[in-house]
Short mmCIF file of C-alpha atoms in Angstrom, two decimals:
data_model
loop_
_atom_site.label_atom_id
_atom_site.label_comp_id
_atom_site.label_asym_id
_atom_site.label_seq_id
_atom_site.Cartn_x
_atom_site.Cartn_y
_atom_site.Cartn_z
CA UNK A 75 -80.29 -58.08 41.26
CA UNK A 76 -78.98 -54.64 39.57
CA UNK A 77 -81.26 -53.14 36.83
CA UNK A 78 -81.20 -51.98 33.62
CA UNK A 79 -78.84 -48.84 33.25
CA UNK A 80 -80.62 -45.74 33.04
CA UNK A 81 -80.56 -43.31 30.23
CA UNK A 82 -78.14 -41.12 32.40
CA UNK A 83 -76.08 -44.10 33.41
CA UNK A 84 -75.19 -44.65 29.86
CA UNK A 85 -74.06 -41.23 29.08
CA UNK A 86 -71.94 -41.47 32.13
CA UNK A 87 -70.42 -44.82 30.69
CA UNK A 88 -69.89 -43.34 27.12
CA UNK A 89 -68.57 -39.54 28.98
CA UNK A 90 -66.20 -41.64 31.00
CA UNK A 91 -64.07 -42.86 28.19
CA UNK A 92 -63.13 -39.10 27.62
CA UNK A 93 -63.33 -36.92 30.81
CA UNK A 94 -62.74 -40.12 33.59
CA UNK A 95 -64.18 -39.25 37.03
CA UNK A 96 -65.11 -35.68 36.01
CA UNK A 97 -67.95 -37.45 33.60
CA UNK A 98 -70.81 -37.79 35.94
CA UNK A 99 -70.60 -34.03 37.18
CA UNK A 100 -69.92 -33.05 33.15
CA UNK A 101 -73.66 -34.64 32.27
CA UNK A 102 -75.26 -33.34 35.45
CA UNK A 103 -74.45 -29.70 34.52
CA UNK A 104 -75.11 -30.10 30.99
CA UNK A 105 -78.52 -31.48 32.21
CA UNK A 106 -79.80 -29.04 34.86
CA UNK A 107 -78.31 -26.34 32.99
CA UNK A 108 -79.24 -26.91 29.33
CA UNK A 109 -82.58 -29.25 30.13
CA UNK A 110 -83.26 -27.80 33.48
CA UNK A 111 -84.06 -30.85 35.08
CA UNK A 112 -82.60 -33.35 37.56
CA UNK A 113 -79.75 -35.53 35.66
CA UNK A 114 -81.39 -38.66 37.05
CA UNK A 115 -84.46 -37.73 35.16
CA UNK A 116 -82.70 -37.52 31.61
CA UNK A 117 -84.75 -39.93 29.26
CA UNK A 118 -84.10 -40.80 25.42
CA UNK A 119 -86.35 -38.05 23.89
CA UNK A 120 -83.78 -35.62 25.58
CA UNK A 121 -80.45 -37.01 24.23
CA UNK A 122 -80.72 -35.27 20.87
CA UNK A 123 -80.82 -31.41 22.59
CA UNK A 124 -78.14 -32.91 24.96
CA UNK A 125 -76.06 -34.21 22.74
CA UNK A 126 -75.44 -30.69 21.01
CA UNK A 127 -74.92 -28.85 24.06
CA UNK A 128 -71.66 -32.01 25.13
CA UNK A 129 -70.71 -31.00 21.65
CA UNK A 130 -70.18 -27.53 22.52
CA UNK A 131 -68.47 -27.38 25.85
CA UNK A 132 -66.25 -30.69 24.96
CA UNK A 133 -65.27 -28.33 21.74
CA UNK A 134 -63.87 -26.03 24.66
CA UNK A 135 -61.52 -28.70 25.97
CA UNK A 136 -59.69 -30.09 23.25
CA UNK A 137 -58.28 -29.04 19.77
CA UNK A 138 -59.02 -32.12 18.31
CA UNK A 139 -62.28 -32.02 16.38
CA UNK A 140 -62.04 -35.94 15.87
CA UNK A 141 -62.12 -36.63 19.71
CA UNK A 142 -65.27 -34.38 19.68
CA UNK A 143 -66.88 -36.56 16.95
CA UNK A 144 -66.07 -39.56 17.91
CA UNK A 145 -67.64 -38.95 21.49
CA UNK A 146 -70.70 -37.19 19.83
CA UNK A 147 -71.43 -40.46 17.65
CA UNK A 148 -71.18 -42.75 20.41
CA UNK A 149 -73.46 -40.65 21.96
CA UNK A 150 -75.96 -40.83 18.90
CA UNK A 151 -75.60 -43.79 18.72
CA UNK A 152 -77.10 -44.39 22.26
CA UNK A 153 -80.19 -42.06 21.16
CA UNK A 154 -81.04 -44.14 18.33
CA UNK A 155 -80.70 -47.25 20.16
CA UNK A 156 -81.29 -46.28 23.68
CA UNK A 157 -81.98 -49.71 24.72
CA UNK A 158 -79.30 -51.80 23.24
CA UNK A 159 -75.25 -51.96 23.82
CA UNK A 160 -72.78 -49.44 23.24
CA UNK A 161 -69.90 -51.24 21.72
CA UNK A 162 -66.62 -48.69 22.61
CA UNK A 163 -64.79 -47.89 19.42
CA UNK A 164 -62.45 -44.95 20.73
CA UNK A 165 -59.13 -44.07 19.21
CA UNK A 166 -56.41 -44.56 22.25
CA UNK B 249 -61.30 -12.07 45.74
CA UNK B 250 -59.62 -15.04 46.98
CA UNK B 251 -57.44 -15.27 43.51
CA UNK B 252 -55.98 -12.54 43.91
CA UNK B 253 -54.65 -13.14 47.70
CA UNK B 254 -51.65 -15.05 46.33
CA UNK B 255 -50.54 -12.67 44.15
CA UNK B 256 -50.83 -9.65 46.51
CA UNK B 257 -48.88 -11.97 48.63
CA UNK B 258 -46.00 -12.54 46.06
CA UNK B 259 -45.91 -8.61 45.61
CA UNK B 260 -45.17 -7.98 49.33
CA UNK B 261 -42.26 -10.79 49.32
CA UNK B 262 -40.77 -9.44 46.06
CA UNK B 263 -41.04 -5.76 47.09
CA UNK B 264 -39.56 -6.57 50.57
CA UNK B 265 -36.84 -8.56 49.50
CA UNK B 266 -35.78 -6.21 46.57
CA UNK B 267 -36.02 -3.14 49.55
CA UNK B 268 -34.00 -5.45 51.46
CA UNK B 269 -31.29 -5.93 48.58
CA UNK B 270 -31.01 -2.25 48.11
CA UNK B 271 -31.18 -1.55 51.93
CA UNK B 272 -28.88 -4.17 53.94
CA UNK B 273 -25.05 -3.12 54.10
CA UNK B 274 -23.41 -4.59 51.13
CA UNK B 275 -21.40 -7.30 51.10
CA UNK B 276 -17.84 -7.05 51.17
CA UNK B 277 -16.60 -10.11 50.32
CA UNK B 278 -19.04 -9.66 46.90
CA UNK B 279 -17.59 -6.18 46.41
CA UNK B 280 -13.61 -7.17 46.47
CA UNK B 281 -14.26 -10.23 44.49
CA UNK B 282 -15.90 -8.39 41.53
CA UNK B 283 -14.10 -4.89 42.45
CA UNK B 284 -17.67 -2.86 42.88
CA UNK B 285 -18.93 0.13 43.96
CA UNK B 286 -21.59 0.02 46.70
CA UNK B 287 -23.87 1.22 43.78
CA UNK B 288 -22.53 -1.49 41.63
CA UNK B 289 -23.17 -4.05 43.91
CA UNK B 290 -26.42 -3.09 44.75
CA UNK B 291 -27.32 -3.05 40.81
CA UNK B 292 -25.45 -6.03 40.40
CA UNK B 293 -27.74 -7.81 43.61
CA UNK B 294 -30.86 -6.35 41.90
CA UNK B 295 -30.31 -7.77 38.58
CA UNK B 296 -29.03 -11.06 39.53
CA UNK B 297 -32.23 -11.08 42.13
CA UNK B 298 -35.10 -10.14 39.46
CA UNK B 299 -34.91 -14.02 37.50
CA UNK B 300 -35.20 -14.95 40.95
CA UNK B 301 -38.07 -12.98 41.87
CA UNK B 302 -39.66 -14.46 38.11
CA UNK B 303 -39.38 -17.85 39.48
CA UNK B 304 -41.31 -17.13 42.52
CA UNK B 305 -44.53 -15.79 40.72
CA UNK B 306 -44.15 -18.63 38.83
CA UNK B 307 -44.61 -20.84 41.93
CA UNK B 308 -47.43 -18.76 43.10
CA UNK B 309 -49.35 -18.70 39.82
CA UNK B 310 -48.99 -22.26 39.80
CA UNK B 311 -50.13 -23.29 43.25
CA UNK B 312 -52.68 -20.73 43.24
CA UNK B 313 -54.01 -22.85 39.72
CA UNK B 314 -53.89 -26.42 41.75
CA UNK B 315 -55.60 -24.61 44.54
CA UNK B 316 -58.25 -23.16 42.48
CA UNK B 317 -58.96 -26.70 40.46
CA UNK B 318 -58.93 -28.38 44.16
CA UNK B 319 -61.46 -25.99 45.44
CA UNK B 320 -63.94 -26.73 42.11
CA UNK B 321 -63.76 -30.33 43.01
CA UNK B 322 -63.70 -30.26 46.74
CA UNK B 323 -67.17 -31.88 47.17
CA UNK B 324 -65.53 -34.79 45.41
CA UNK B 325 -63.19 -37.85 46.17
CA UNK B 326 -60.19 -35.75 44.49
CA UNK B 327 -61.48 -32.90 46.17
CA UNK B 328 -59.23 -33.51 49.37
CA UNK B 329 -55.95 -35.14 47.64
CA UNK B 330 -55.74 -31.98 45.52
CA UNK B 331 -55.96 -29.59 48.25
CA UNK B 332 -53.12 -31.47 50.56
CA UNK B 333 -51.05 -31.25 46.70
CA UNK B 334 -51.73 -27.32 46.65
CA UNK B 335 -50.86 -27.48 50.49
CA UNK B 336 -47.37 -29.03 49.68
CA UNK B 337 -46.87 -26.56 46.64
CA UNK B 338 -48.03 -23.78 48.90
CA UNK B 339 -45.28 -24.71 51.69
CA UNK B 340 -42.83 -24.04 48.15
CA UNK B 341 -44.11 -21.24 46.73
CA UNK B 342 -43.65 -19.15 49.90
CA UNK B 343 -40.99 -20.92 51.30
CA UNK B 344 -38.68 -19.98 48.66
CA UNK B 345 -38.62 -15.92 48.82
CA UNK B 346 -39.12 -16.38 53.16
CA UNK B 347 -35.72 -17.93 53.01
CA UNK B 348 -34.57 -15.75 50.51
CA UNK B 349 -35.46 -13.07 52.48
CA UNK B 350 -34.07 -14.24 56.29
CA UNK B 351 -31.43 -15.10 54.60
CA UNK B 352 -30.75 -11.53 53.68
CA UNK B 353 -31.57 -10.06 56.90
CA UNK B 354 -29.17 -12.79 58.49
CA UNK B 355 -26.90 -12.30 56.21
CA UNK B 356 -27.32 -8.42 56.88
CA UNK B 357 -26.80 -8.44 60.62
CA UNK B 358 -23.89 -11.20 60.11
CA UNK B 359 -21.98 -8.38 58.29
CA UNK B 360 -22.24 -6.11 60.74
CA UNK B 361 -21.62 -9.01 63.85
CA UNK B 362 -19.39 -11.44 62.64
CA UNK B 363 -19.87 -13.73 66.01
CA UNK B 364 -23.58 -13.87 64.64
CA UNK B 365 -21.97 -15.54 60.94
CA UNK B 366 -22.52 -19.45 62.50
CA UNK B 367 -26.14 -19.23 64.29
CA UNK B 368 -27.07 -16.86 60.91
CA UNK B 369 -26.36 -20.00 58.78
CA UNK B 370 -28.19 -22.78 60.93
CA UNK B 371 -30.85 -21.00 61.05
CA UNK B 372 -31.09 -20.76 57.13
CA UNK B 373 -30.30 -24.45 56.78
CA UNK B 374 -33.43 -25.14 59.13
CA UNK B 375 -35.59 -23.26 57.80
CA UNK B 376 -34.56 -24.71 54.43
CA UNK B 377 -35.40 -28.43 55.96
CA UNK B 378 -38.71 -27.63 57.41
CA UNK B 379 -40.04 -25.97 53.81
CA UNK B 380 -38.61 -29.03 52.17
CA UNK B 381 -39.97 -31.71 54.72
CA UNK B 382 -43.54 -30.10 55.46
CA UNK B 383 -43.71 -29.64 51.07
CA UNK B 384 -42.58 -33.35 50.88
CA UNK B 385 -45.31 -34.38 53.52
CA UNK B 386 -48.32 -32.56 52.07
CA UNK B 387 -47.29 -33.78 48.83
CA UNK B 388 -47.27 -37.04 50.06
CA UNK B 389 -49.90 -37.43 51.87
CA UNK B 390 -51.93 -35.82 48.76
CA UNK B 391 -50.62 -38.41 46.28
CA UNK B 392 -51.31 -41.32 48.72
CA UNK B 393 -54.84 -40.43 48.97
CA UNK B 394 -55.24 -40.03 45.22
CA UNK B 395 -53.31 -43.24 44.79
CA UNK B 396 -56.49 -44.97 46.92
CA UNK B 397 -59.12 -43.85 44.49
CA UNK B 398 -58.16 -46.40 41.99
CA UNK B 399 -59.94 -49.30 41.79
CA UNK B 400 -58.42 -52.44 42.36
CA UNK B 401 -54.62 -53.13 42.59
CA UNK B 402 -52.74 -51.42 39.89
CA UNK B 403 -49.96 -52.53 38.10
CA UNK B 404 -47.06 -51.00 39.80
CA UNK B 405 -44.39 -50.01 38.32
CA UNK B 406 -41.08 -51.27 39.17
CA UNK B 407 -39.94 -50.09 42.52
CA UNK B 408 -36.42 -51.08 42.63
CA UNK B 409 -35.76 -48.62 39.95
CA UNK B 410 -37.17 -45.77 42.64
CA UNK B 411 -35.38 -47.33 45.51
CA UNK B 412 -32.06 -47.45 43.98
CA UNK B 413 -32.67 -43.83 42.63
CA UNK B 414 -33.15 -43.22 46.29
CA UNK B 415 -30.25 -44.77 47.59
CA UNK B 416 -27.95 -43.18 45.32
CA UNK B 417 -29.37 -39.90 46.56
CA UNK B 418 -29.05 -40.92 49.77
CA UNK B 419 -25.30 -41.86 49.85
CA UNK B 420 -24.48 -39.03 47.58
CA UNK B 421 -25.34 -36.36 50.38
CA UNK B 422 -24.38 -38.37 52.85
CA UNK B 423 -21.19 -38.66 51.87
CA UNK B 424 -20.89 -34.71 51.38
CA UNK B 425 -22.39 -34.32 54.66
CA UNK B 426 -19.40 -36.64 55.92
CA UNK B 427 -16.62 -35.12 53.37
CA UNK B 428 -17.65 -31.57 54.81
CA UNK B 429 -17.79 -32.74 58.83
CA UNK B 430 -13.65 -34.37 57.93
CA UNK B 431 -12.57 -31.14 56.55
CA UNK B 432 -12.92 -28.73 59.33
CA UNK B 433 -12.53 -25.39 57.59
CA UNK B 434 -15.13 -26.25 55.12
CA UNK B 435 -18.10 -27.77 57.23
CA UNK B 436 -21.36 -25.64 56.27
CA UNK B 437 -23.54 -26.72 59.61
CA UNK B 438 -21.51 -25.14 62.82
CA UNK B 439 -23.22 -27.79 64.59
CA UNK B 440 -22.32 -31.15 66.51
CA UNK B 441 -22.25 -34.44 64.36
CA UNK B 442 -24.65 -36.22 66.21
CA UNK B 443 -26.97 -33.19 65.49
CA UNK B 444 -26.47 -32.65 62.10
CA UNK B 445 -27.16 -36.18 61.58
CA UNK B 446 -30.26 -36.07 63.78
CA UNK B 447 -31.75 -32.87 62.33
CA UNK B 448 -30.30 -32.17 59.35
CA UNK B 449 -29.40 -35.95 57.47
CA UNK B 450 -32.78 -37.68 58.86
CA UNK B 451 -35.26 -34.97 58.13
CA UNK B 452 -33.38 -34.42 54.68
CA UNK B 453 -33.14 -38.03 53.47
CA UNK B 454 -37.30 -38.64 54.61
CA UNK B 455 -38.34 -35.68 52.89
CA UNK B 456 -36.92 -36.77 49.74
CA UNK B 457 -37.82 -40.20 50.52
CA UNK B 458 -41.71 -38.89 50.27
CA UNK B 459 -40.74 -36.68 47.41
CA UNK B 460 -39.88 -39.31 45.56
CA UNK B 461 -42.81 -41.31 46.66
CA UNK B 462 -45.44 -38.48 45.86
CA UNK B 463 -43.68 -38.23 42.31
CA UNK B 464 -43.85 -42.11 41.96
CA UNK B 465 -47.56 -42.35 43.26
CA UNK B 466 -48.53 -39.54 41.42
CA UNK B 467 -47.25 -41.25 38.14
CA UNK B 468 -49.27 -44.56 38.87
CA UNK B 469 -52.63 -42.50 39.53
CA UNK B 470 -52.14 -40.54 36.01
CA UNK B 471 -50.47 -43.92 34.29
CA UNK B 472 -54.07 -45.79 35.33
CA UNK B 473 -56.62 -42.38 35.36
CA UNK B 474 -59.40 -42.94 32.83
CA UNK B 475 -61.06 -40.42 30.25
CA UNK B 476 -58.86 -39.34 27.21
CA UNK B 477 -59.19 -35.41 27.76
CA UNK B 478 -58.75 -35.69 31.46
CA UNK B 479 -55.70 -37.89 31.31
CA UNK B 480 -53.98 -35.77 29.07
CA UNK B 481 -54.38 -32.66 31.48
CA UNK B 482 -53.43 -34.43 33.91
CA UNK B 483 -50.05 -35.66 32.43
CA UNK B 484 -49.01 -31.94 32.61
CA UNK B 485 -50.25 -31.64 36.22
CA UNK B 486 -48.26 -34.90 36.63
CA UNK B 487 -44.81 -33.70 34.72
CA UNK B 488 -45.41 -30.09 36.22
CA UNK B 489 -45.20 -31.57 39.59
CA UNK B 490 -42.56 -34.17 39.21
CA UNK B 491 -40.31 -30.84 37.44
CA UNK B 492 -40.73 -29.42 40.89
CA UNK B 493 -39.84 -31.64 42.92
CA UNK B 494 -36.93 -32.73 41.26
CA UNK B 495 -35.62 -29.09 41.15
CA UNK B 496 -36.46 -28.07 44.47
CA UNK B 497 -34.49 -31.00 45.92
CA UNK B 498 -31.54 -30.53 44.06
CA UNK B 499 -31.80 -26.98 45.10
CA UNK B 500 -32.16 -27.91 49.00
CA UNK B 501 -29.16 -29.63 48.19
CA UNK B 502 -27.00 -26.87 47.20
CA UNK B 503 -28.23 -24.63 49.61
CA UNK B 504 -27.60 -26.86 52.17
CA UNK B 505 -23.64 -28.04 50.79
CA UNK B 506 -23.03 -23.94 50.95
CA UNK B 507 -22.58 -21.37 53.96
CA UNK B 508 -22.91 -18.21 51.91
CA UNK B 509 -25.21 -15.96 53.04
CA UNK B 510 -25.09 -12.78 50.76
CA UNK B 511 -21.67 -13.54 49.37
CA UNK B 512 -22.12 -14.15 45.66
CA UNK B 513 -19.55 -16.28 43.67
CA UNK B 514 -20.66 -16.55 39.48
CA UNK B 515 -19.17 -20.16 39.57
CA UNK B 516 -20.48 -23.25 38.26
CA UNK B 517 -22.52 -24.21 40.88
CA UNK B 518 -23.72 -20.47 40.89
CA UNK B 519 -25.03 -21.26 36.70
CA UNK B 520 -26.35 -24.54 38.05
CA UNK B 521 -28.46 -23.26 40.32
CA UNK B 522 -29.59 -21.21 37.90
CA UNK B 523 -30.86 -23.39 35.91
CA UNK B 524 -32.39 -25.39 38.60
CA UNK B 525 -34.50 -22.30 39.21
CA UNK B 526 -35.23 -22.01 35.58
CA UNK B 527 -36.97 -25.98 35.71
CA UNK B 528 -38.36 -25.37 38.80
CA UNK B 529 -40.23 -21.99 37.11
CA UNK B 530 -41.26 -24.33 34.43
CA UNK B 531 -42.44 -27.17 36.33
CA UNK B 532 -45.05 -24.75 38.21
CA UNK B 533 -45.90 -23.00 34.71
CA UNK B 534 -46.90 -26.69 33.40
CA UNK B 535 -49.05 -27.34 36.31
CA UNK B 536 -50.76 -24.60 36.22
CA UNK B 537 -51.46 -25.01 32.58
CA UNK B 538 -52.60 -28.86 33.61
CA UNK B 539 -54.59 -27.57 36.50
CA UNK B 540 -56.52 -24.80 34.42
CA UNK B 541 -57.41 -27.91 31.76
CA UNK B 542 -58.54 -29.98 34.77
CA UNK B 543 -60.61 -26.72 36.30
CA UNK B 544 -62.35 -26.53 32.57
CA UNK B 545 -63.57 -29.93 32.04
CA UNK B 546 -65.56 -28.77 35.63
CA UNK B 547 -66.88 -25.71 34.69
CA UNK B 548 -68.16 -26.03 30.65
#
């Protein structure tokens, strides 16, 4: 019986919308480099700081601030409701 | 240090080629055609060679960019696939200057030894076929590995259009070969008919099939890949590879139709060849841009 998805898995699921197969590697790097812990130990309390680092990193990957904001907003929704469902609402 | 190696190789090949252009005996047919002296011929040949050498640089740059990305993700599921794609492009990046250099040397030898001319053309043709086949094989292997990573069965874009396109290409090529063989004075192959079909036509057609299949599989993969930012970069890479494969295939076709080693005729075929070279270089630049953006995703 599959368990409840961890915070890390939820974050990767959202990131997958934007970074596809590179999502897990991206999040692992952000958590390890900036939060100094293994990605699997990511908690809801870490999300606020992680989101700030992700905003900076993703801004380097696109010239479109709308995409960055959309991604960050989805993560912020996760941060305010880490146990709830995240509805995908991204622009194509 | 590894990233400098391809550019060092390019400089060596480019310098070697330009030196050969300057040093080898000048081609009398071209000189007479355009009323050029020895010095004028060499300046003419050098000027014509500059755009060609620049396309080689674009090819080395593109291949090095993809190889760098493939190395960055070597421990991932896609890493091996991209490495195979990189090997395919490496065959093209290295193969084009090696064919040009070999052709120049063979032409230089043949100009002093006319009995060597047929052998020189045969060697050049087989080199072209080998480079094209090897490049297509690696590209096809890489694309099939990428396609296997897609979960579930992807919605297949019509194969019929692809098959029709391939059949048209094959018919055009085979009919051109057949016409050339019927015209005994104008055949560029200098081989028995059966040997031409077994060692030229079959490998060329199979190489083209693998190359088309690679482009088709990469199209499916890029259409079904997830990730808004990832997909945008992947599409650049795909468009670049498609342009490289298309222009390389066309250049292979042009080169196999003729038996010029060093004779240069400024005709329509020459202009079309240069346009194909330009598209070839553009393809490599596009794929380099895509590969660099994909690599940046793995680094930030």
